[in-house]
Amino acid sequence: MRLLFLAVLRPHTGNAVTAQRIRDHLEAAGHVCVLKDALDYDSRSEVAELIRAADAEAALALHAYRAGRLLRGHGIPFGIVFGGTDLNEDVNQAEKRRVMGRVLEEARFAVAFTESMRAAAGLQWVRVSVHRAPVAAVGGDPHAKGKIYVQTQGIATSPSTEFRWDAFLQRAEITPRAGDVRVFLLVCGLRQVKDPLYLVDAFSEWHRQDPGVYLVIAGPEVDPVFTREVKAKVKSSAGVRLVREMPQEDLHAALRHCVALVNSSVSEGMSAAILEAMELEVPVLARNIPGNAAVVRHGATGLLFSDPQEFVQLAKRLVSDPALGRDLGAGGRAYVGAHHGWRAERDTYQHLIRTLQAGAGHQAC
């Protein structure tokens, strides 16, 4: 089957990585999957022309508002995958919430990464019922009430074998002091929802007491105005560095040299960076928000902090207690292996797409 897949692909965010992975799952099942950036299209009429040009029989959208709204009314069956900001931010705007409700009514299925995302959608659009076990529940009438399925993100890391830590430190303008450098890596696109400046002041104060600790912020420049604010703040903050976006393989390799992966977001759907760190057995220090707490169990698979001061306290524990870091790393890897299997994710999407295939066949008759 020929599928049109709309997702937010630029700048390179977590959704872009997720979209590439889902496309791989669908193409492995023999489907032709045309992946396009939803930000390239301003109207449904442009998407109608795209559907004709691609000869698409069905469609998939990653992000209920940015991509999903463009698929309504074209006469082909489609499904949606919640991206995170659609449920955490866009629902707070009445018009966007209304549009997403219409998208859900027309969609054959919707996928949420976590139970908390599923619950949030259920509260917003009470007429749409839910499923907890996506693969087992798929089948039957594609117009049935049950539409929202829970499927965690599947994780597979691939650290580069050519990555050089000394070169990374040099790019970050960090000079090792007799090898005594301990780096905390915050991976995020530079936009306000990721709140990369949340920990900067507290970390700088710690760095002045312990010059060997550094906070490195790595990610794409998503919001130009906010990026200028971040650069100005980092420039004047001791012990904090900003590096450009890195290839995923290099990022995975860099993580292995770090004390911890840091997440300071205001809201998250499901952070792939957190899960990738867990699979690499790197401790996670994450802000205590629902999206993070859904995957990080404090003291077992990572550590959760509620304010910058608590972050510093926990970071100091990791530095002084290597055994704690090893235990958290092992717990994180075990959690990802049990709940974020790449194969289970592939099976789910391949099953769900078969419901679109059935719908496309029905319409063709």
mmCIF file of C-alpha atoms in Angstrom:
data_model
loop_
_atom_site.group_PDB
_atom_site.id
_atom_site.type_symbol
_atom_site.label_atom_id
_atom_site.label_comp_id
_atom_site.label_asym_id
_atom_site.label_seq_id
_atom_site.Cartn_x
_atom_site.Cartn_y
_atom_site.Cartn_z
ATOM 1 C CA MET A 1 0.000 0.000 0.000
ATOM 2 C CA ARG A 2 1.126 3.564 -0.714
ATOM 3 C CA LEU A 3 1.089 5.715 2.417
ATOM 4 C CA LEU A 4 1.515 9.447 2.901
ATOM 5 C CA PHE A 5 3.202 10.165 6.245
ATOM 6 C CA LEU A 6 3.098 13.777 7.484
ATOM 7 C CA ALA A 7 5.300 14.771 10.431
ATOM 8 C CA VAL A 8 7.259 17.771 11.690
ATOM 9 C CA LEU A 9 10.714 16.996 10.343
ATOM 10 C CA ARG A 10 12.562 20.270 10.696
ATOM 11 C CA PRO A 11 14.396 21.339 12.612
ATOM 12 C CA HIS A 12 15.564 17.921 13.757
ATOM 13 C CA THR A 13 13.514 17.200 16.865
ATOM 14 C CA GLY A 14 12.475 14.060 18.708
ATOM 15 C CA ASN A 15 9.397 13.795 16.491
ATOM 16 C CA ALA A 16 11.616 13.712 13.407
ATOM 17 C CA VAL A 17 13.589 10.763 14.789
ATOM 18 C CA THR A 18 10.343 9.000 15.725
ATOM 19 C CA ALA A 19 8.926 9.558 12.243
ATOM 20 C CA GLN A 20 11.982 8.032 10.586
ATOM 21 C CA ARG A 21 11.735 4.985 12.835
ATOM 22 C CA ILE A 22 8.000 4.486 12.167
ATOM 23 C CA ARG A 23 8.607 4.818 8.429
ATOM 24 C CA ASP A 24 11.231 2.060 8.665
ATOM 25 C CA HIS A 25 8.672 -0.167 10.417
ATOM 26 C CA LEU A 26 6.097 0.384 7.675
ATOM 27 C CA GLU A 27 8.508 -0.079 4.795
ATOM 28 C CA ALA A 28 9.716 -3.328 6.384
ATOM 29 C CA ALA A 29 6.149 -4.614 5.929
ATOM 30 C CA GLY A 30 6.303 -3.828 2.208
ATOM 31 C CA HIS A 31 4.431 -0.514 2.207
ATOM 32 C CA VAL A 32 5.601 2.474 0.191
ATOM 33 C CA CYS A 33 5.832 5.307 2.745
ATOM 34 C CA VAL A 34 6.161 8.874 1.446
ATOM 35 C CA LEU A 35 7.409 10.934 4.410
ATOM 36 C CA LYS A 36 6.840 14.687 4.128
ATOM 37 C CA ASP A 37 7.374 17.644 6.461
ATOM 38 C CA ALA A 38 4.005 18.989 7.607
ATOM 39 C CA LEU A 39 5.547 22.463 7.924
ATOM 40 C CA ASP A 40 5.918 22.579 4.129
ATOM 41 C CA TYR A 41 2.136 22.685 3.685
ATOM 42 C CA ASP A 42 -0.190 25.505 4.702
ATOM 43 C CA SER A 43 -3.545 24.113 3.634
ATOM 44 C CA ARG A 44 -5.484 20.927 3.040
ATOM 45 C CA SER A 45 -5.735 21.818 -0.662
ATOM 46 C CA GLU A 46 -1.944 21.559 -0.944
ATOM 47 C CA VAL A 47 -2.103 18.183 0.789
ATOM 48 C CA ALA A 48 -4.877 17.061 -1.595
ATOM 49 C CA GLU A 49 -2.489 17.694 -4.477
ATOM 50 C CA LEU A 50 0.259 15.844 -2.614
ATOM 51 C CA ILE A 51 -2.032 12.851 -2.108
ATOM 52 C CA ARG A 52 -2.785 12.767 -5.832
ATOM 53 C CA ALA A 53 0.880 13.139 -6.786
ATOM 54 C CA ALA A 54 1.934 10.369 -4.398
ATOM 55 C CA ASP A 55 -1.023 8.176 -5.412
ATOM 56 C CA ALA A 56 -1.537 7.614 -1.676
ATOM 57 C CA GLU A 57 -4.171 5.113 -0.572
ATOM 58 C CA ALA A 58 -3.961 5.990 3.140
ATOM 59 C CA ALA A 59 -2.104 8.371 5.413
ATOM 60 C CA LEU A 60 -0.481 8.750 8.826
ATOM 61 C CA ALA A 61 0.213 11.913 10.820
ATOM 62 C CA LEU A 62 2.663 12.455 13.664
ATOM 63 C CA HIS A 63 1.281 15.363 15.764
ATOM 64 C CA ALA A 64 -2.483 15.704 15.928
ATOM 65 C CA TYR A 65 -2.559 19.409 15.178
ATOM 66 C CA ARG A 66 0.409 20.298 12.994
ATOM 67 C CA ALA A 67 0.065 17.241 10.763
ATOM 68 C CA GLY A 68 -3.319 15.695 11.560
ATOM 69 C CA ARG A 69 -5.408 18.730 10.635
ATOM 70 C CA LEU A 70 -4.047 18.566 7.071
ATOM 71 C CA LEU A 71 -5.447 15.063 6.480
ATOM 72 C CA ARG A 72 -9.125 15.748 7.133
ATOM 73 C CA GLY A 73 -11.659 15.549 4.331
ATOM 74 C CA HIS A 74 -9.553 13.875 1.640
ATOM 75 C CA GLY A 75 -11.501 10.632 1.459
ATOM 76 C CA ILE A 76 -8.612 8.349 2.377
ATOM 77 C CA PRO A 77 -8.335 6.529 5.724
ATOM 78 C CA PHE A 78 -5.714 7.863 8.107
ATOM 79 C CA GLY A 79 -4.331 7.421 11.614
ATOM 80 C CA ILE A 80 -2.515 9.801 13.914
ATOM 81 C CA VAL A 81 0.307 9.549 16.428
ATOM 82 C CA PHE A 82 0.306 12.110 19.233
ATOM 83 C CA GLY A 83 3.595 13.992 19.304
ATOM 84 C CA GLY A 84 3.614 15.397 22.829
ATOM 85 C CA THR A 85 3.193 19.146 22.395
ATOM 86 C CA ASP A 86 -0.237 18.565 20.839
ATOM 87 C CA LEU A 87 -1.454 17.111 24.156
ATOM 88 C CA ASN A 88 0.740 19.170 26.484
ATOM 89 C CA GLU A 89 0.414 22.603 24.896
ATOM 90 C CA ASP A 90 -1.935 22.865 21.912
ATOM 91 C CA VAL A 91 -4.953 21.591 23.845
ATOM 92 C CA ASN A 92 -4.761 24.755 25.950
ATOM 93 C CA GLN A 93 -5.858 26.797 22.930
ATOM 94 C CA ALA A 94 -9.577 26.405 22.264
ATOM 95 C CA GLU A 95 -9.393 26.508 18.461
ATOM 96 C CA LYS A 96 -6.551 23.994 18.245
ATOM 97 C CA ARG A 97 -8.363 21.718 20.699
ATOM 98 C CA ARG A 98 -11.513 21.890 18.552
ATOM 99 C CA VAL A 99 -9.568 21.094 15.376
ATOM 100 C CA MET A 100 -7.826 18.131 16.986
ATOM 101 C CA GLY A 101 -11.183 16.822 18.173
ATOM 102 C CA ARG A 102 -12.395 16.823 14.574
ATOM 103 C CA VAL A 103 -9.202 15.085 13.491
ATOM 104 C CA LEU A 104 -9.772 12.348 16.089
ATOM 105 C CA GLU A 105 -13.373 11.871 14.951
ATOM 106 C CA GLU A 106 -12.235 11.215 11.391
ATOM 107 C CA ALA A 107 -9.078 9.217 12.180
ATOM 108 C CA ARG A 108 -9.276 5.413 12.182
ATOM 109 C CA PHE A 109 -6.881 5.211 15.136
ATOM 110 C CA ALA A 110 -4.618 7.328 17.341
ATOM 111 C CA VAL A 111 -1.435 6.278 19.131
ATOM 112 C CA ALA A 112 -0.227 7.679 22.471
ATOM 113 C CA PHE A 113 3.256 6.930 23.800
ATOM 114 C CA THR A 114 2.215 6.655 27.454
ATOM 115 C CA GLU A 115 -0.812 5.972 29.630
ATOM 116 C CA SER A 116 -0.685 9.585 30.831
ATOM 117 C CA MET A 117 -0.896 10.833 27.232
ATOM 118 C CA ARG A 118 -3.802 8.467 26.592
ATOM 119 C CA ALA A 119 -5.547 9.708 29.729
ATOM 120 C CA ALA A 120 -5.006 13.346 28.717
ATOM 121 C CA ALA A 121 -6.577 12.694 25.330
ATOM 122 C CA GLY A 122 -9.468 10.854 26.950
ATOM 123 C CA LEU A 123 -10.172 13.838 29.194
ATOM 124 C CA GLN A 124 -10.086 16.298 26.313
ATOM 125 C CA TRP A 125 -12.196 14.295 23.896
ATOM 126 C CA VAL A 126 -14.472 12.160 26.061
ATOM 127 C CA ARG A 127 -16.394 10.709 23.116
ATOM 128 C CA VAL A 128 -13.295 8.858 21.920
ATOM 129 C CA SER A 129 -12.771 5.617 23.816
ATOM 130 C CA VAL A 130 -9.394 4.001 24.374
ATOM 131 C CA HIS A 131 -7.458 0.754 24.118
ATOM 132 C CA ARG A 132 -4.595 -0.237 26.396
ATOM 133 C CA ALA A 133 -3.277 -3.174 24.357
ATOM 134 C CA PRO A 134 -2.856 -1.970 20.775
ATOM 135 C CA VAL A 135 -1.926 -5.129 18.918
ATOM 136 C CA ALA A 136 -4.495 -7.334 20.645
ATOM 137 C CA ALA A 137 -7.236 -4.757 20.163
ATOM 138 C CA VAL A 138 -6.687 -4.076 16.478
ATOM 139 C CA GLY A 139 -9.183 -5.557 14.073
ATOM 140 C CA GLY A 140 -12.882 -5.573 13.339
ATOM 141 C CA ASP A 141 -14.817 -2.501 12.295
ATOM 142 C CA PRO A 142 -12.389 0.392 11.650
ATOM 143 C CA HIS A 143 -15.197 2.780 12.603
ATOM 144 C CA ALA A 144 -15.543 1.255 16.078
ATOM 145 C CA LYS A 145 -15.364 3.587 19.069
ATOM 146 C CA GLY A 146 -12.005 2.379 20.373
ATOM 147 C CA LYS A 147 -9.383 4.612 18.777
ATOM 148 C CA ILE A 148 -6.577 5.506 21.149
ATOM 149 C CA TYR A 149 -3.878 2.879 21.548
ATOM 150 C CA VAL A 150 -0.863 2.999 23.843
ATOM 151 C CA GLN A 151 2.456 2.092 22.291
ATOM 152 C CA THR A 152 5.692 3.161 23.937
ATOM 153 C CA GLN A 153 8.552 4.287 21.746
ATOM 154 C CA GLY A 154 10.882 1.542 20.611
ATOM 155 C CA ILE A 155 14.527 2.315 21.291
ATOM 156 C CA ALA A 156 17.692 1.190 19.525
ATOM 157 C CA THR A 157 20.991 3.013 20.028
ATOM 158 C CA SER A 158 24.026 2.955 17.769
ATOM 159 C CA PRO A 159 27.084 4.694 19.264
ATOM 160 C CA SER A 160 29.716 5.747 16.728
ATOM 161 C CA THR A 161 32.967 3.787 16.876
ATOM 162 C CA GLU A 162 34.877 6.786 15.479
ATOM 163 C CA PHE A 163 33.742 9.326 18.074
ATOM 164 C CA ARG A 164 36.546 11.060 20.002
ATOM 165 C CA TRP A 165 35.767 12.415 23.460
ATOM 166 C CA ASP A 166 38.819 14.674 23.501
ATOM 167 C CA ALA A 167 37.636 16.322 20.277
ATOM 168 C CA PHE A 168 34.178 16.794 21.771
ATOM 169 C CA LEU A 169 35.641 18.504 24.845
ATOM 170 C CA GLN A 170 37.737 20.735 22.609
ATOM 171 C CA ARG A 171 34.649 21.802 20.608
ATOM 172 C CA ALA A 172 32.886 22.548 23.884
ATOM 173 C CA GLU A 173 35.898 24.626 24.997
ATOM 174 C CA ILE A 174 36.475 22.401 28.002
ATOM 175 C CA THR A 175 40.079 21.897 29.071
ATOM 176 C CA PRO A 176 40.588 18.745 31.139
ATOM 177 C CA ARG A 177 42.216 19.307 34.505
ATOM 178 C CA ALA A 178 44.391 16.231 34.870
ATOM 179 C CA GLY A 179 41.549 14.237 33.350
ATOM 180 C CA ASP A 180 39.161 15.380 36.069
ATOM 181 C CA VAL A 181 36.199 16.458 33.909
ATOM 182 C CA ARG A 182 32.667 15.376 34.735
ATOM 183 C CA VAL A 183 30.081 16.324 32.127
ATOM 184 C CA PHE A 184 26.308 16.443 32.452
ATOM 185 C CA LEU A 185 24.728 16.455 28.992
ATOM 186 C CA LEU A 186 21.419 18.213 28.358
ATOM 187 C CA VAL A 187 20.059 17.192 24.947
ATOM 188 C CA CYS A 188 17.287 19.370 23.530
ATOM 189 C CA GLY A 189 16.188 21.640 20.732
ATOM 190 C CA LEU A 190 16.610 25.280 21.759
ATOM 191 C CA ARG A 191 13.011 26.252 22.421
ATOM 192 C CA GLN A 192 11.221 27.444 25.520
ATOM 193 C CA VAL A 193 9.304 24.243 26.267
ATOM 194 C CA LYS A 194 12.658 22.467 26.766
ATOM 195 C CA ASP A 195 13.708 25.156 29.285
ATOM 196 C CA PRO A 196 17.482 24.660 28.806
ATOM 197 C CA LEU A 197 18.286 27.666 31.017
ATOM 198 C CA TYR A 198 16.392 26.282 34.029
ATOM 199 C CA LEU A 199 19.505 24.840 35.677
ATOM 200 C CA VAL A 200 22.165 27.249 34.453
ATOM 201 C CA ASP A 201 22.476 29.558 37.473
ATOM 202 C CA ALA A 202 22.505 26.739 40.016
ATOM 203 C CA PHE A 203 24.998 24.741 37.955
ATOM 204 C CA SER A 204 27.305 27.742 37.548
ATOM 205 C CA GLU A 205 27.379 28.207 41.301
ATOM 206 C CA TRP A 206 28.333 24.543 41.725
ATOM 207 C CA HIS A 207 31.020 24.849 39.043
ATOM 208 C CA ARG A 208 32.614 27.732 40.919
ATOM 209 C CA GLN A 209 32.926 25.408 43.917
ATOM 210 C CA ASP A 210 34.009 22.418 41.817
ATOM 211 C CA PRO A 211 35.657 23.515 38.528
ATOM 212 C CA GLY A 212 35.673 19.973 37.151
ATOM 213 C CA VAL A 213 31.902 19.770 36.584
ATOM 214 C CA TYR A 214 30.319 21.047 33.379
ATOM 215 C CA LEU A 215 26.818 21.255 31.943
ATOM 216 C CA VAL A 216 26.838 20.881 28.150
ATOM 217 C CA ILE A 217 23.683 21.778 26.225
ATOM 218 C CA ALA A 218 23.509 20.058 22.827
ATOM 219 C CA GLY A 219 20.814 20.487 20.224
ATOM 220 C CA PRO A 220 19.463 22.284 17.166
ATOM 221 C CA GLU A 221 18.606 25.979 17.089
ATOM 222 C CA VAL A 222 14.830 25.631 16.844
ATOM 223 C CA ASP A 223 13.654 29.100 17.911
ATOM 224 C CA PRO A 224 15.998 31.843 16.586
ATOM 225 C CA VAL A 225 14.927 34.464 19.138
ATOM 226 C CA PHE A 226 15.185 32.083 22.085
ATOM 227 C CA THR A 227 18.484 30.720 20.751
ATOM 228 C CA ARG A 228 20.012 34.202 21.035
ATOM 229 C CA GLU A 229 18.841 34.354 24.654
ATOM 230 C CA VAL A 230 20.372 30.947 25.380
ATOM 231 C CA LYS A 231 23.689 31.865 23.763
ATOM 232 C CA ALA A 232 23.926 35.122 25.707
ATOM 233 C CA LYS A 233 23.152 33.407 29.013
ATOM 234 C CA VAL A 234 25.563 30.527 28.441
ATOM 235 C CA LYS A 235 28.335 32.911 27.423
ATOM 236 C CA SER A 236 28.152 34.614 30.806
ATOM 237 C CA SER A 237 27.704 31.424 32.861
ATOM 238 C CA ALA A 238 30.691 29.598 34.304
ATOM 239 C CA GLY A 239 30.784 25.851 33.707
ATOM 240 C CA VAL A 240 28.017 25.820 31.082
ATOM 241 C CA ARG A 241 28.690 25.165 27.402
ATOM 242 C CA LEU A 242 26.578 25.082 24.260
ATOM 243 C CA VAL A 243 27.405 22.792 21.316
ATOM 244 C CA ARG A 244 25.731 22.369 17.975
ATOM 245 C CA GLU A 245 23.415 19.505 17.119
ATOM 246 C CA MET A 246 25.324 16.246 16.708
ATOM 247 C CA PRO A 247 24.701 13.154 14.567
ATOM 248 C CA GLN A 248 22.744 10.659 16.636
ATOM 249 C CA GLU A 249 25.562 8.100 16.593
ATOM 250 C CA ASP A 250 28.017 10.671 17.977
ATOM 251 C CA LEU A 251 25.493 11.766 20.593
ATOM 252 C CA HIS A 252 25.100 8.181 21.782
ATOM 253 C CA ALA A 253 28.876 7.800 21.976
ATOM 254 C CA ALA A 254 29.244 11.070 23.884
ATOM 255 C CA LEU A 255 26.639 10.002 26.429
ATOM 256 C CA ARG A 256 28.798 7.056 27.437
ATOM 257 C CA HIS A 257 31.436 9.489 28.721
ATOM 258 C CA CYS A 258 28.986 11.614 30.734
ATOM 259 C CA VAL A 259 27.966 11.434 34.362
ATOM 260 C CA ALA A 260 24.303 11.728 33.381
ATOM 261 C CA LEU A 261 21.794 12.712 30.723
ATOM 262 C CA VAL A 262 19.808 15.764 31.865
ATOM 263 C CA ASN A 263 16.234 16.698 30.956
ATOM 264 C CA SER A 264 14.822 20.023 32.190
ATOM 265 C CA SER A 265 11.724 20.292 29.994
ATOM 266 C CA VAL A 266 8.531 22.008 31.081
ATOM 267 C CA SER A 267 6.551 19.268 29.323
ATOM 268 C CA GLU A 268 7.352 16.047 27.457
ATOM 269 C CA GLY A 269 5.413 13.416 25.590
ATOM 270 C CA MET A 270 8.055 10.727 25.852
ATOM 271 C CA SER A 271 11.697 11.770 25.687
ATOM 272 C CA ALA A 272 13.638 9.549 23.296
ATOM 273 C CA ALA A 273 16.881 11.013 24.662
ATOM 274 C CA ILE A 274 16.024 9.742 28.146
ATOM 275 C CA LEU A 275 15.254 6.266 26.850
ATOM 276 C CA GLU A 276 18.396 6.181 24.710
ATOM 277 C CA ALA A 277 20.512 7.111 27.723
ATOM 278 C CA MET A 278 18.850 4.342 29.703
ATOM 279 C CA GLU A 279 19.629 1.765 27.028
ATOM 280 C CA LEU A 280 23.242 2.956 27.064
ATOM 281 C CA GLU A 281 23.268 2.486 30.874
ATOM 282 C CA VAL A 282 23.841 6.207 31.438
ATOM 283 C CA PRO A 283 22.125 7.640 34.541
ATOM 284 C CA VAL A 284 19.241 10.033 33.906
ATOM 285 C CA LEU A 285 18.537 13.227 35.839
ATOM 286 C CA ALA A 286 15.106 14.469 34.767
ATOM 287 C CA ARG A 287 12.735 17.203 35.805
ATOM 288 C CA ASN A 288 9.771 15.793 37.703
ATOM 289 C CA ILE A 289 6.978 16.317 35.172
ATOM 290 C CA PRO A 290 4.339 13.730 34.128
ATOM 291 C CA GLY A 291 6.007 12.794 30.831
ATOM 292 C CA ASN A 292 9.344 12.127 32.530
ATOM 293 C CA ALA A 293 7.887 10.475 35.626
ATOM 294 C CA ALA A 294 6.093 8.032 33.304
ATOM 295 C CA VAL A 295 9.452 6.479 32.347
ATOM 296 C CA VAL A 296 11.829 7.459 35.161
ATOM 297 C CA ARG A 297 11.268 5.721 38.501
ATOM 298 C CA HIS A 298 13.166 7.765 41.075
ATOM 299 C CA GLY A 299 16.034 5.845 42.600
ATOM 300 C CA ALA A 300 15.521 2.822 40.340
ATOM 301 C CA THR A 301 15.766 3.822 36.658
ATOM 302 C CA GLY A 302 16.934 7.412 37.180
ATOM 303 C CA LEU A 303 16.564 10.450 39.402
ATOM 304 C CA LEU A 304 13.829 13.111 39.348
ATOM 305 C CA PHE A 305 14.296 16.681 40.562
ATOM 306 C CA SER A 306 11.711 19.367 41.283
ATOM 307 C CA ASP A 307 13.924 22.477 41.320
ATOM 308 C CA PRO A 308 17.501 23.504 40.413
ATOM 309 C CA GLN A 309 18.734 23.124 43.982
ATOM 310 C CA GLU A 310 17.513 19.531 44.151
ATOM 311 C CA PHE A 311 19.138 18.879 40.788
ATOM 312 C CA VAL A 312 22.516 19.986 42.133
ATOM 313 C CA GLN A 313 22.086 17.837 45.250
ATOM 314 C CA LEU A 314 21.338 14.758 43.141
ATOM 315 C CA ALA A 315 24.110 15.533 40.666
ATOM 316 C CA LYS A 316 26.588 15.738 43.539
ATOM 317 C CA ARG A 317 25.408 12.317 44.718
ATOM 318 C CA LEU A 318 26.123 10.847 41.291
ATOM 319 C CA VAL A 319 29.595 12.375 41.217
ATOM 320 C CA SER A 320 30.490 11.129 44.702
ATOM 321 C CA ASP A 321 28.859 7.709 44.423
ATOM 322 C CA PRO A 322 29.831 5.866 41.202
ATOM 323 C CA ALA A 323 28.005 2.750 42.427
ATOM 324 C CA LEU A 324 24.723 4.686 42.413
ATOM 325 C CA GLY A 325 25.332 5.634 38.782
ATOM 326 C CA ARG A 326 26.013 2.024 37.845
ATOM 327 C CA ASP A 327 22.860 0.830 39.620
ATOM 328 C CA LEU A 328 20.696 3.470 37.928
ATOM 329 C CA GLY A 329 22.245 2.659 34.566
ATOM 330 C CA ALA A 330 21.522 -1.038 34.976
ATOM 331 C CA GLY A 331 17.976 -0.307 36.131
ATOM 332 C CA GLY A 332 17.369 1.999 33.181
ATOM 333 C CA ARG A 333 18.641 -0.527 30.669
ATOM 334 C CA ALA A 334 16.458 -3.261 32.173
ATOM 335 C CA TYR A 335 13.417 -0.973 32.008
ATOM 336 C CA VAL A 336 13.977 -0.102 28.342
ATOM 337 C CA GLY A 337 14.500 -3.752 27.475
ATOM 338 C CA ALA A 338 11.220 -4.700 29.134
ATOM 339 C CA HIS A 339 9.014 -1.815 27.982
ATOM 340 C CA HIS A 340 10.492 -0.140 24.918
ATOM 341 C CA GLY A 341 11.317 -2.991 22.609
ATOM 342 C CA TRP A 342 11.886 -2.015 19.004
ATOM 343 C CA ARG A 343 10.218 -5.215 17.774
ATOM 344 C CA ALA A 344 6.996 -4.624 19.737
ATOM 345 C CA GLU A 345 6.721 -1.122 18.295
ATOM 346 C CA ARG A 346 7.158 -2.489 14.775
ATOM 347 C CA ASP A 347 4.458 -5.116 15.284
ATOM 348 C CA THR A 348 1.997 -2.514 16.600
ATOM 349 C CA TYR A 349 2.354 -0.088 13.702
ATOM 350 C CA GLN A 350 2.225 -2.845 11.133
ATOM 351 C CA HIS A 351 -1.011 -4.130 12.691
ATOM 352 C CA LEU A 352 -2.541 -0.658 12.859
ATOM 353 C CA ILE A 353 -1.707 0.124 9.246
ATOM 354 C CA ARG A 354 -3.583 -3.016 8.229
ATOM 355 C CA THR A 355 -6.773 -1.340 9.500
ATOM 356 C CA LEU A 356 -6.102 1.515 7.071
ATOM 357 C CA GLN A 357 -5.460 -1.013 4.337
ATOM 358 C CA ALA A 358 -8.851 -2.572 5.025
ATOM 359 C CA GLY A 359 -10.453 0.866 4.936
ATOM 360 C CA ALA A 360 -8.753 1.756 1.667
ATOM 361 C CA GLY A 361 -9.946 -1.488 0.133
ATOM 362 C CA HIS A 362 -13.501 -0.833 1.306
ATOM 363 C CA GLN A 363 -13.499 2.641 -0.226
ATOM 364 C CA ALA A 364 -12.129 1.335 -3.491
ATOM 365 C CA CYS A 365 -15.045 -1.064 -3.852
#
